[in-house]
mmCIF file of C-alpha atoms in Angstrom:
data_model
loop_
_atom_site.group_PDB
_atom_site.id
_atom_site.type_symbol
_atom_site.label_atom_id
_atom_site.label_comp_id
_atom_site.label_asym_id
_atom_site.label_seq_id
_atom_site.Cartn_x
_atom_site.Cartn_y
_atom_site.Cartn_z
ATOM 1 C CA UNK A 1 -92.802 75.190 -6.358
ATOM 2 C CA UNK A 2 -92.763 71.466 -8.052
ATOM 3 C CA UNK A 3 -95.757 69.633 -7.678
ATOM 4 C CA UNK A 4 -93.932 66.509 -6.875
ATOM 5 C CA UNK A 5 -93.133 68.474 -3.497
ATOM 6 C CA UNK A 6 -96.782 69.261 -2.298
ATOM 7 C CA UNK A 7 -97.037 65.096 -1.685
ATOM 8 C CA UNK A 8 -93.763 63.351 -1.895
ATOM 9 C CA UNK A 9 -92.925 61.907 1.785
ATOM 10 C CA UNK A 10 -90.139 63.594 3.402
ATOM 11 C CA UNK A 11 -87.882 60.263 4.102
ATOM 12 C CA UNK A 12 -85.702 61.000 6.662
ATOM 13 C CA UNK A 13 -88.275 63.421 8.788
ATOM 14 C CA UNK A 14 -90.650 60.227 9.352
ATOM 15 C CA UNK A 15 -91.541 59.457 5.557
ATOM 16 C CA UNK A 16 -94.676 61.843 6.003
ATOM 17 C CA UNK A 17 -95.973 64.652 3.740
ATOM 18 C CA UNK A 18 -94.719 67.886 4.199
ATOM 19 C CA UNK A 19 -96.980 70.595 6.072
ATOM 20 C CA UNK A 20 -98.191 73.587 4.772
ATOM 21 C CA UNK A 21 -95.707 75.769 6.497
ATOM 22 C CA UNK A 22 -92.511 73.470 5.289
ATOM 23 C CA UNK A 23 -94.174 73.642 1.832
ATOM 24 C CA UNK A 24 -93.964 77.560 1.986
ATOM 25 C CA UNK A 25 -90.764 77.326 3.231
ATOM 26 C CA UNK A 26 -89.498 75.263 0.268
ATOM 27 C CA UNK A 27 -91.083 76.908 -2.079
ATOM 28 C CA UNK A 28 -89.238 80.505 -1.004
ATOM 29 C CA UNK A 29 -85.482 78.725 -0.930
ATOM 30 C CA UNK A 30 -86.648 76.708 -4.341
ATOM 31 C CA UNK A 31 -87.824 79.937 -5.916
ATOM 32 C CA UNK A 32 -83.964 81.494 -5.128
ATOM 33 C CA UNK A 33 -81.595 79.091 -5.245
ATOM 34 C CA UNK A 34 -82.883 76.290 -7.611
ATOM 35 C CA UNK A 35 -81.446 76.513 -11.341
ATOM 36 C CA UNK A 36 -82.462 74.583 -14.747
ATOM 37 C CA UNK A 37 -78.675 73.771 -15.288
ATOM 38 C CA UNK A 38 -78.263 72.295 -12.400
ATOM 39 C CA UNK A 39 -76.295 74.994 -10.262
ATOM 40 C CA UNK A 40 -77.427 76.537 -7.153
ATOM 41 C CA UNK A 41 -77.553 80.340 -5.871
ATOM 42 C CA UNK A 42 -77.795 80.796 -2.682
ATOM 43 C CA UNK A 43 -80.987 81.910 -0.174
ATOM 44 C CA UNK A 44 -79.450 84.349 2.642
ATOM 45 C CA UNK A 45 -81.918 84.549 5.071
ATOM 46 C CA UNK A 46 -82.258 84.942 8.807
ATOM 47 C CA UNK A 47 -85.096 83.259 10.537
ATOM 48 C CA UNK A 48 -86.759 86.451 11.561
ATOM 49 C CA UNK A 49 -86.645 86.999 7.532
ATOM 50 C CA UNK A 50 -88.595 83.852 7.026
ATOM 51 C CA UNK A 51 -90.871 84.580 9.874
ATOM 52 C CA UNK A 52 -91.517 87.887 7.875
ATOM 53 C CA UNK A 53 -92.297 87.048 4.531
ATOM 54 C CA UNK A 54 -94.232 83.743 5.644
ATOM 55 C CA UNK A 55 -96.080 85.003 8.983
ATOM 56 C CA UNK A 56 -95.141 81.768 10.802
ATOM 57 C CA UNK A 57 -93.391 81.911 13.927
ATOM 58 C CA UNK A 58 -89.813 81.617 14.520
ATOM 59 C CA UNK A 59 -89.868 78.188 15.865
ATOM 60 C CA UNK A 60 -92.055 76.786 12.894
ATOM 61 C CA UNK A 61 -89.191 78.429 10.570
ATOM 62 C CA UNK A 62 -86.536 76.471 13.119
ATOM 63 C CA UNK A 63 -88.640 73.239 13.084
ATOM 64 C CA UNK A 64 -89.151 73.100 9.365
ATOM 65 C CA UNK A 65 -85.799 73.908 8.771
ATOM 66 C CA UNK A 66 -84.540 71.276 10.504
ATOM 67 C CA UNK A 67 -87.038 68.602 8.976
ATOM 68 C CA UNK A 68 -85.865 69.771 5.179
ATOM 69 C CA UNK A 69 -82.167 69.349 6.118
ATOM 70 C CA UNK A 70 -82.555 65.886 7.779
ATOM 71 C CA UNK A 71 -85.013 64.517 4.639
ATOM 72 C CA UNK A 72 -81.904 66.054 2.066
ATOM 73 C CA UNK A 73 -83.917 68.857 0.789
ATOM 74 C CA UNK A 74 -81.864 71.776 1.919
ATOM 75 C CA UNK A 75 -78.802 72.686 2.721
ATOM 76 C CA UNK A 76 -77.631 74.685 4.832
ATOM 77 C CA UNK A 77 -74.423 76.928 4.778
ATOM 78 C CA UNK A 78 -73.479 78.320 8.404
ATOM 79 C CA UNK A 79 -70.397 80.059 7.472
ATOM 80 C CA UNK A 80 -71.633 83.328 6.914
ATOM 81 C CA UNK A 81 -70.798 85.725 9.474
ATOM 82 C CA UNK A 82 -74.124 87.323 9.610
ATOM 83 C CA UNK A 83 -76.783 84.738 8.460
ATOM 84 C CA UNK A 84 -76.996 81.095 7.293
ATOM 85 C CA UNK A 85 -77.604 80.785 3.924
ATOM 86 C CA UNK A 86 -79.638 77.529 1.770
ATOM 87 C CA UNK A 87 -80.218 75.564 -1.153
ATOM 88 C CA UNK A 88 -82.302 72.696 -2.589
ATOM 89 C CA UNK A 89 -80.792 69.827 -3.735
ATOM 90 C CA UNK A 90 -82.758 69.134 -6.819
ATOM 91 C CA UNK A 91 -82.898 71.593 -9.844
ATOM 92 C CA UNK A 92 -85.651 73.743 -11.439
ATOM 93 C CA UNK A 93 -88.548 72.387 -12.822
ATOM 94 C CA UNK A 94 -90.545 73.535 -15.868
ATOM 95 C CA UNK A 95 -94.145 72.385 -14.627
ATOM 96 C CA UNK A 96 -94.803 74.248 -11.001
ATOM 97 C CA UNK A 97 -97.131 76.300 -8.819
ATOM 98 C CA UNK A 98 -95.939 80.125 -8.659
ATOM 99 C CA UNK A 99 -96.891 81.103 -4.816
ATOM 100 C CA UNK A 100 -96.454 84.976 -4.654
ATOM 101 C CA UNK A 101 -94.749 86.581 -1.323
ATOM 102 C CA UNK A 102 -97.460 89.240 -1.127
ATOM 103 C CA UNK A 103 -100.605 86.575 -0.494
ATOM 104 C CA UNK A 104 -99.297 85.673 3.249
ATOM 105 C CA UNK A 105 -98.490 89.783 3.550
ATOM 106 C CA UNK A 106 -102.002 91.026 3.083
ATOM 107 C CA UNK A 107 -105.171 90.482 5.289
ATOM 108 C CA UNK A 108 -108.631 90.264 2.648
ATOM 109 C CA UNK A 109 -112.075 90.662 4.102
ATOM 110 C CA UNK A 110 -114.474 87.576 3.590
ATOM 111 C CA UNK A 111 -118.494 87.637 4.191
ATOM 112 C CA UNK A 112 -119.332 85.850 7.065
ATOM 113 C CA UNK A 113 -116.137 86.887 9.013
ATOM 114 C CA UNK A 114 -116.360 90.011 10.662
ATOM 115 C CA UNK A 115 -112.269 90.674 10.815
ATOM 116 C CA UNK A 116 -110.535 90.910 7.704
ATOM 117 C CA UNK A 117 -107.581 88.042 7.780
ATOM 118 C CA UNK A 118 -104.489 86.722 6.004
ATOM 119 C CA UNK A 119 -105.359 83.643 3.949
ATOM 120 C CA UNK A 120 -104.267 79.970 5.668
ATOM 121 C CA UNK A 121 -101.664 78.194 3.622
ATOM 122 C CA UNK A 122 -103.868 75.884 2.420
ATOM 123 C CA UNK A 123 -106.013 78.996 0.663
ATOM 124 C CA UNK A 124 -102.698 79.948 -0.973
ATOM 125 C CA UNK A 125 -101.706 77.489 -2.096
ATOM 126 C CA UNK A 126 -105.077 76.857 -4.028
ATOM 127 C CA UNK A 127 -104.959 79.978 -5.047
ATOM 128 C CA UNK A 128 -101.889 79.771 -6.376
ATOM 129 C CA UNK A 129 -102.909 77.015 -8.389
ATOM 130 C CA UNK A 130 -105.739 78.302 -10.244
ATOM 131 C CA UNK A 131 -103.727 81.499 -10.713
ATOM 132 C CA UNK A 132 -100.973 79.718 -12.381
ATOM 133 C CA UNK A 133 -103.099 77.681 -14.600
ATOM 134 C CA UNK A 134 -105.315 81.143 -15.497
ATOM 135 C CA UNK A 135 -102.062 82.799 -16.354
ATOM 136 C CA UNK A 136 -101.227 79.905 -18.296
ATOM 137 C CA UNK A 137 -101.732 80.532 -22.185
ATOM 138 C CA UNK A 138 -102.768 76.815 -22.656
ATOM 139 C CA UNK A 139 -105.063 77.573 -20.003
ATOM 140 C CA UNK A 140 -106.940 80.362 -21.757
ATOM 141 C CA UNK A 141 -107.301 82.210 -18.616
ATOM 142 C CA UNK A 142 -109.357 79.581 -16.476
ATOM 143 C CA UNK A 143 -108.594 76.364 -14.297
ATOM 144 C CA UNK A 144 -110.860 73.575 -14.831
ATOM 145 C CA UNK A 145 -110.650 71.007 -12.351
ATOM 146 C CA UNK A 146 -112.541 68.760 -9.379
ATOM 147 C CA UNK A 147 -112.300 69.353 -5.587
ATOM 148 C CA UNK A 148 -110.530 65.764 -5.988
ATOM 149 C CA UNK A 149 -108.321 66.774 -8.717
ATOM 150 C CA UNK A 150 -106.786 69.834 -6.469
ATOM 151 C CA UNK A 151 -106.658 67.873 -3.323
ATOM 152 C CA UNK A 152 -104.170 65.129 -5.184
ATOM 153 C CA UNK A 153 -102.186 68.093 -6.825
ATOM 154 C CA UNK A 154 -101.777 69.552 -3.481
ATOM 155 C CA UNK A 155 -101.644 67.122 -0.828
ATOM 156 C CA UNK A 156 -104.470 67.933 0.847
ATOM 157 C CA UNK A 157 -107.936 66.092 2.103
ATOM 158 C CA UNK A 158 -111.076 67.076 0.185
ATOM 159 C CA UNK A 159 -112.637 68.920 2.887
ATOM 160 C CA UNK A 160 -110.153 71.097 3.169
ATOM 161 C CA UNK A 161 -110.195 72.332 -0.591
ATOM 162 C CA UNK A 162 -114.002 72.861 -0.500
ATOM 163 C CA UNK A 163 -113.773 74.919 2.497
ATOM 164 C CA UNK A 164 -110.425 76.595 1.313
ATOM 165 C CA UNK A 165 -112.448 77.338 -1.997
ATOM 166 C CA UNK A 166 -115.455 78.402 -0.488
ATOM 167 C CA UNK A 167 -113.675 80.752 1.244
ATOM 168 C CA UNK A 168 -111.424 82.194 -1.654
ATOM 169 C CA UNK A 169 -114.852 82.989 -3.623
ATOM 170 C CA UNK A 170 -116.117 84.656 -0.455
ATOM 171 C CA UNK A 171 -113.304 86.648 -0.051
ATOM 172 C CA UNK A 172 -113.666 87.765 -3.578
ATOM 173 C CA UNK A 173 -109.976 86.000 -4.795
ATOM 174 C CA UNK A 174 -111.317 83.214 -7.034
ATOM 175 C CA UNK A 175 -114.988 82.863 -8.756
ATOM 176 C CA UNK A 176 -116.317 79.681 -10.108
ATOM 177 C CA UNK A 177 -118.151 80.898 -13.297
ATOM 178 C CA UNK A 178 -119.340 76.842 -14.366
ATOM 179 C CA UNK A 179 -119.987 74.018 -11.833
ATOM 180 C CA UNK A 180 -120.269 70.445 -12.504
ATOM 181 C CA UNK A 181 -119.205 70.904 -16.121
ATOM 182 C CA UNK A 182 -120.447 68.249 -18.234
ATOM 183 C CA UNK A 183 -123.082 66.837 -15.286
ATOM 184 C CA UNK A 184 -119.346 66.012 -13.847
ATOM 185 C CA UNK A 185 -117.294 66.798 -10.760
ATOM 186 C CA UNK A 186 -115.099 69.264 -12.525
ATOM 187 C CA UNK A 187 -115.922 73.165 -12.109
ATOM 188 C CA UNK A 188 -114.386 76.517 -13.861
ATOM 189 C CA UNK A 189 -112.602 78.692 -11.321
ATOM 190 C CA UNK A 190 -110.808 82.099 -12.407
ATOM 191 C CA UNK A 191 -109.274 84.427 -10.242
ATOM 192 C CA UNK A 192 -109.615 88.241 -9.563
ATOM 193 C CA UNK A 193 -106.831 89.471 -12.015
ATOM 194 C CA UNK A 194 -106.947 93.195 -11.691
ATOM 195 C CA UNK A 195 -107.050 93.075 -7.523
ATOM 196 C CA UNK A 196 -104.099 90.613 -7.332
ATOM 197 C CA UNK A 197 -102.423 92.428 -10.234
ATOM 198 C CA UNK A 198 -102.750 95.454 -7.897
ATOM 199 C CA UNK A 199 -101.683 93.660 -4.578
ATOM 200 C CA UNK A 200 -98.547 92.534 -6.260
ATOM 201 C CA UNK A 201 -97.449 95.971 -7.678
ATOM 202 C CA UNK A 202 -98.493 97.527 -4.125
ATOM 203 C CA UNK A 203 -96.651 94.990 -2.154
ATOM 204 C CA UNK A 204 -93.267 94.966 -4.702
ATOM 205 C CA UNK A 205 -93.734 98.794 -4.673
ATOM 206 C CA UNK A 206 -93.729 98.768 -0.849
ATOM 207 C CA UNK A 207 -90.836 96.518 -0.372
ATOM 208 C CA UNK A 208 -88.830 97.160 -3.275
ATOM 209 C CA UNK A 209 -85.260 98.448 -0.844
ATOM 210 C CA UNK A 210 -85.795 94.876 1.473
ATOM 211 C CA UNK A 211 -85.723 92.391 -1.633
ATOM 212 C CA UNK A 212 -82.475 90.609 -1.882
ATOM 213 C CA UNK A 213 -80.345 90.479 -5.084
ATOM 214 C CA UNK A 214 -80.808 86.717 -4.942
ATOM 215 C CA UNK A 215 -84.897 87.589 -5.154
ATOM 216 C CA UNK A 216 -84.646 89.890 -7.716
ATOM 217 C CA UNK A 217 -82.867 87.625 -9.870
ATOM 218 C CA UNK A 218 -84.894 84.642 -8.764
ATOM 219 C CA UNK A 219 -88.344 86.758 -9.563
ATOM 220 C CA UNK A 220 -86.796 87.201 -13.050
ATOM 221 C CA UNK A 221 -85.751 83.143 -13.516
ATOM 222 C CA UNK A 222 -89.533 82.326 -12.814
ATOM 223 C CA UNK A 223 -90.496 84.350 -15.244
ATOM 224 C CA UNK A 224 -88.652 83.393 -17.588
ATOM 225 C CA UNK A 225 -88.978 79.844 -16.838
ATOM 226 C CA UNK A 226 -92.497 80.128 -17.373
ATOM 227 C CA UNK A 227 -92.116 81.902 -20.709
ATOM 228 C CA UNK A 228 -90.105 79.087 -21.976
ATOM 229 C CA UNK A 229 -92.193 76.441 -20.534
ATOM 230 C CA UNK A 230 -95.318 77.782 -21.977
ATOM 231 C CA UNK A 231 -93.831 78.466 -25.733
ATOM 232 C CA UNK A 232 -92.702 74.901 -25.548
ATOM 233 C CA UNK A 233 -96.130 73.292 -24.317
ATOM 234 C CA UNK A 234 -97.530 75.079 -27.259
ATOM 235 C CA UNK A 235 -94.889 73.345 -30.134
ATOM 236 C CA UNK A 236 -95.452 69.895 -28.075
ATOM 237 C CA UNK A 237 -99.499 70.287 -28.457
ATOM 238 C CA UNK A 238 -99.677 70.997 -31.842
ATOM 239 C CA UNK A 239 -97.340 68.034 -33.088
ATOM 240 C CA UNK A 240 -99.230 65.436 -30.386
ATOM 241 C CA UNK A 241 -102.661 66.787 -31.962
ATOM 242 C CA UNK A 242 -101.488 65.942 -35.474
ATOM 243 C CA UNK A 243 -99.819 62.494 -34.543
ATOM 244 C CA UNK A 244 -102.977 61.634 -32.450
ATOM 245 C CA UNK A 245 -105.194 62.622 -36.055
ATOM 246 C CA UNK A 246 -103.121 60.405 -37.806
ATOM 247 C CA UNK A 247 -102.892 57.712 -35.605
ATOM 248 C CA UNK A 248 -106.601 57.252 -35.834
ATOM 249 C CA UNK A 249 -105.987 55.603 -39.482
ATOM 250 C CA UNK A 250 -105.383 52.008 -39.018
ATOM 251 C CA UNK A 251 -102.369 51.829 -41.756
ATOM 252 C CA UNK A 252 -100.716 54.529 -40.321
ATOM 253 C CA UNK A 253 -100.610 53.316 -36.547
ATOM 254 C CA UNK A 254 -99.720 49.660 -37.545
ATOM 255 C CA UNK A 255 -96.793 50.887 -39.681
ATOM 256 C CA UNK A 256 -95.695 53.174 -36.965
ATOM 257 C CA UNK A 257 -95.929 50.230 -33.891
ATOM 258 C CA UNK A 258 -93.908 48.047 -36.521
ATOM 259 C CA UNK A 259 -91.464 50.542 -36.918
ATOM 260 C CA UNK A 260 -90.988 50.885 -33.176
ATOM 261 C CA UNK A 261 -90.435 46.902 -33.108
ATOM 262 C CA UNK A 262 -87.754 47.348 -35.805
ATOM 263 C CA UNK A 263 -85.780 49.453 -34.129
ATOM 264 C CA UNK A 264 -84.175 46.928 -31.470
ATOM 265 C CA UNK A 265 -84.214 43.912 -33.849
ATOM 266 C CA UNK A 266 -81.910 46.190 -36.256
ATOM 267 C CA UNK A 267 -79.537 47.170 -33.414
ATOM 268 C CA UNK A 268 -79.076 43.500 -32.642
ATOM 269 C CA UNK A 269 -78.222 42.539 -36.235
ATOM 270 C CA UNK A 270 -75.957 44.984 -36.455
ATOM 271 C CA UNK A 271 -74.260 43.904 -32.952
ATOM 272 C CA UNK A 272 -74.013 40.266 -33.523
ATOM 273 C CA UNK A 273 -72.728 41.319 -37.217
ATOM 274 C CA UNK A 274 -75.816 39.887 -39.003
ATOM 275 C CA UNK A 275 -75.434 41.556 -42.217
ATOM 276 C CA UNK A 276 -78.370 39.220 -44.228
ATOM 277 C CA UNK A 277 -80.434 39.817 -41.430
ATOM 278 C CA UNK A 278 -79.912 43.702 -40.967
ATOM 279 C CA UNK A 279 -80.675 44.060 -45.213
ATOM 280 C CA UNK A 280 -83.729 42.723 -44.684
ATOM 281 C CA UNK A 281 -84.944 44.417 -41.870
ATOM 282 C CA UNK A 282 -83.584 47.845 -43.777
ATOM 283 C CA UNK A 283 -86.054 46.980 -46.618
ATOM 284 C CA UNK A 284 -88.796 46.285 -44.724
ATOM 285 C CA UNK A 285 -88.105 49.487 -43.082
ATOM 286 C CA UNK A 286 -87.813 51.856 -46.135
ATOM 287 C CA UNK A 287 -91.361 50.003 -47.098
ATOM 288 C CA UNK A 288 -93.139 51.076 -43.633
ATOM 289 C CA UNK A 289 -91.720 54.726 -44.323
ATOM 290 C CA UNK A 290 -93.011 54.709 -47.570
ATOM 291 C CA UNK A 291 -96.695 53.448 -46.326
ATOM 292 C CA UNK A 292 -96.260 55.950 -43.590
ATOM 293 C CA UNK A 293 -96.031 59.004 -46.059
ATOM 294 C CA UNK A 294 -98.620 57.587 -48.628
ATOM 295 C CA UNK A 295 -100.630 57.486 -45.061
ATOM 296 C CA UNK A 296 -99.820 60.879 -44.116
ATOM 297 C CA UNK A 297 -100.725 62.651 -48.032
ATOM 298 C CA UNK A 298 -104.103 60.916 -47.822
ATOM 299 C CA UNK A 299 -104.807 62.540 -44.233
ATOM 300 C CA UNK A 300 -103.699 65.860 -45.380
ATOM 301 C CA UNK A 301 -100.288 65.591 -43.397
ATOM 302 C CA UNK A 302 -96.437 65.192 -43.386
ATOM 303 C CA UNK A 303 -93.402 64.183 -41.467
ATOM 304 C CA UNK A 304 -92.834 67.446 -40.975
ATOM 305 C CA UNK A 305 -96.259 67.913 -38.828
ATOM 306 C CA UNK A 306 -95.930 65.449 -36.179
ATOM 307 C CA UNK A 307 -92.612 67.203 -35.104
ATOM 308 C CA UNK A 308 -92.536 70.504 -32.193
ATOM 309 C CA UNK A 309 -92.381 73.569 -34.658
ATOM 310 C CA UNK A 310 -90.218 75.830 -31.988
ATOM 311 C CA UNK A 311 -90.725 79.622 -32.046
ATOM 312 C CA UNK A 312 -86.938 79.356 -31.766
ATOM 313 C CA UNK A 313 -84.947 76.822 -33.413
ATOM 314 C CA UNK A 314 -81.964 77.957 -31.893
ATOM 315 C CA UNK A 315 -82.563 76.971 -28.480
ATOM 316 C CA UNK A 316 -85.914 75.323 -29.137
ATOM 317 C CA UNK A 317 -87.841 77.069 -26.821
ATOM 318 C CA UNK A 318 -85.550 76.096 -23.914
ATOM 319 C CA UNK A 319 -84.107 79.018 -23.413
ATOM 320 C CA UNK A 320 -80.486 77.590 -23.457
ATOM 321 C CA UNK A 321 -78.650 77.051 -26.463
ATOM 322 C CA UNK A 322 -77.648 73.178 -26.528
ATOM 323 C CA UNK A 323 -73.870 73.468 -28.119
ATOM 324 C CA UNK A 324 -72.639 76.155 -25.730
ATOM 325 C CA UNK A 325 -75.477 76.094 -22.461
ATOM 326 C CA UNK A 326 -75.786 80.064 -22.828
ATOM 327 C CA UNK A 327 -78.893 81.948 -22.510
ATOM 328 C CA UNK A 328 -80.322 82.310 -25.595
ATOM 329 C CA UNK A 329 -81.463 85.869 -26.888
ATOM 330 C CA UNK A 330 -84.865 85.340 -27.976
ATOM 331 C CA UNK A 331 -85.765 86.159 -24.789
ATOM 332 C CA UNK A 332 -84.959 89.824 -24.739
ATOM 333 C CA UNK A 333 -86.988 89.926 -27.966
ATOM 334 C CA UNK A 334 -90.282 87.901 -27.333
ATOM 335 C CA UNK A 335 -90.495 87.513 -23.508
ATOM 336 C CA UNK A 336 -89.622 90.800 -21.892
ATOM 337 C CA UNK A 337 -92.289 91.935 -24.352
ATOM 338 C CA UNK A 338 -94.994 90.778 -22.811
ATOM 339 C CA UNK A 339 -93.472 90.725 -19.085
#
């Protein structure tokens, strides 16, 4: 699921935010049918399906349905004989919340609540969140965030993360090993790996002959989307840490903005024909270069450092070759590895 989706008005159903329920709902037709390059597969599903995986009613599938199509996030097919089929209109994302199926199939027991229950969509989907951050490799296995923080990534009031968080810890799902880091608002929340590690297998194992081809292959395409998107983040760190170091030296960032401001100025000279003009501007641009590297060698750097250094530089850690838009092989190497 995109986080622009959790709080971008749905023009077209009123200009409000989405509810929980329509957010699920997105988030299972996303998961299948949305594709990096554009391209859409397509999400099969009967109501009663929906109702299924999602433990809403039939008419809050029907109504929610209904408000996606008329804000232009879904479309739906009805020419199939037996069911209608869907798609999103916008294509995959790297950055995104992964919402499993199996946390609105299973009923957890919370002190204080004498019934064990399934979790509300709000709990899921701030669940969700701290279990895709702790999965994260940037995110060393923890989520560090504020009650405020969550409620803007999700599109929900304050009150209703505290209470949704309370209830995950009491329930055993998340813990919250530092509060108010820093004398701050932010806390560190983690999440019960090996018991939702289990509940996946258990719930895959269980309905293993009901998944879809389209599932299958869209369980696949989020993990390798989130392979790729992590190997990349990594490249992209290291070369911002570097360029932020050496940005801190007052030669180096004031030969850098300069060379920013030459840029246009030399594409005009060159337009209008300018040719004493453009020579000079050259010149003063092989000097800045020059001041740049003397910079760099002082700080213990180079060009070379303040550019991504991809795992692959065949696809650079897109996962798509550029020249032909195939699938690029270092996936089968590096990623299914560690899947």
């Amino acid at each position: 699921m995109p986080y622009s989706f959790f709080k971008q008005p749905l023009f077209g159903a009123g200009g409000r935010k989405p509810t929980r329920s329509e957010i699920s709902l997105y988030g299972l037709i996303y998961g299948i049918s949305a594709r990096k390059d554009g391209e859409t597969a397509s999400c099969k599903m009967a109501y009663s399906t929906f109702e299924g995986k999602l433990h809403v009613s039939r008419s809050t599938v029907a109504r929610d349905i209904q408000s996606l199509k008329s804000a232009g996030k879904i479309v739906q097919d009805k020419s199939h004989k037996t069911c209608a089929s869907y798609s999103v209109t916008e294509s995959r994302e790297n950055k995104g919340v992964k919402i499993e199926l199996y946390l609105f199939d299973t009923k957890f027991s919370f002190k204080g609540e004498e019934a064990p229950r399934y979790l509300t969509q709000a709990e899921i989907h701030i669940l969700s969140l701290i279990k895709t951050h702790c999965e994260n490799e940037k995110g060393m296995g923890k989520f560090t965030g504020s009650i405020r923080g969550i409620a803007r990534l999700l599109g929900l009031s304050k009150t209703t993360v505290q209470n949704g968080l309370a209830a995950l810890m009491r329930a055993g799902l998340a813990f919250r090993p530092r509060k108010g880091i820093n004398n701050g608002a932010r806390s560190e929340y983690t999440v019960n790996k090996k018991l939702l590690r289990n509940l996946s297998k258990e719930y895959k194992k269980a309905t293993a002959d009901k998944f879809t081809e389209a599932e299958r292959e869209a369980d696949k395409r989020t993990e390798r989307d989130r392979f790729y998107a992590q190997r990349r983040q990594v490249a992209l760190d290291r070369a911002e840490s570097f360029h932020r170091q050496a940005m801190q030296d007052e030669l180096f960032s004031t030969a850098t903005r300069e060379l920013g401001r030459l840029t246009p100025q030399m594409g005009r000279a060159e337009a209008f024909g300018n040719a004493a003009e453009l020579g000079e501007l050259q010149r003063k641009e092989r000097q800045l270069k020059v001041q740049r590297a003397k910079r760099l060698t002082l700080l213990g750097l180079s060009e070379d450092d303040l550019l991504p250094h991809w795992h692959c530089l065949a696809c650079e850690d897109t996962g798509y070759i550029k020249e032909s838009g195939q699938a690029c092989s270092c996936y089968s190497k590096y990623g299914r590895r560690r899947t």
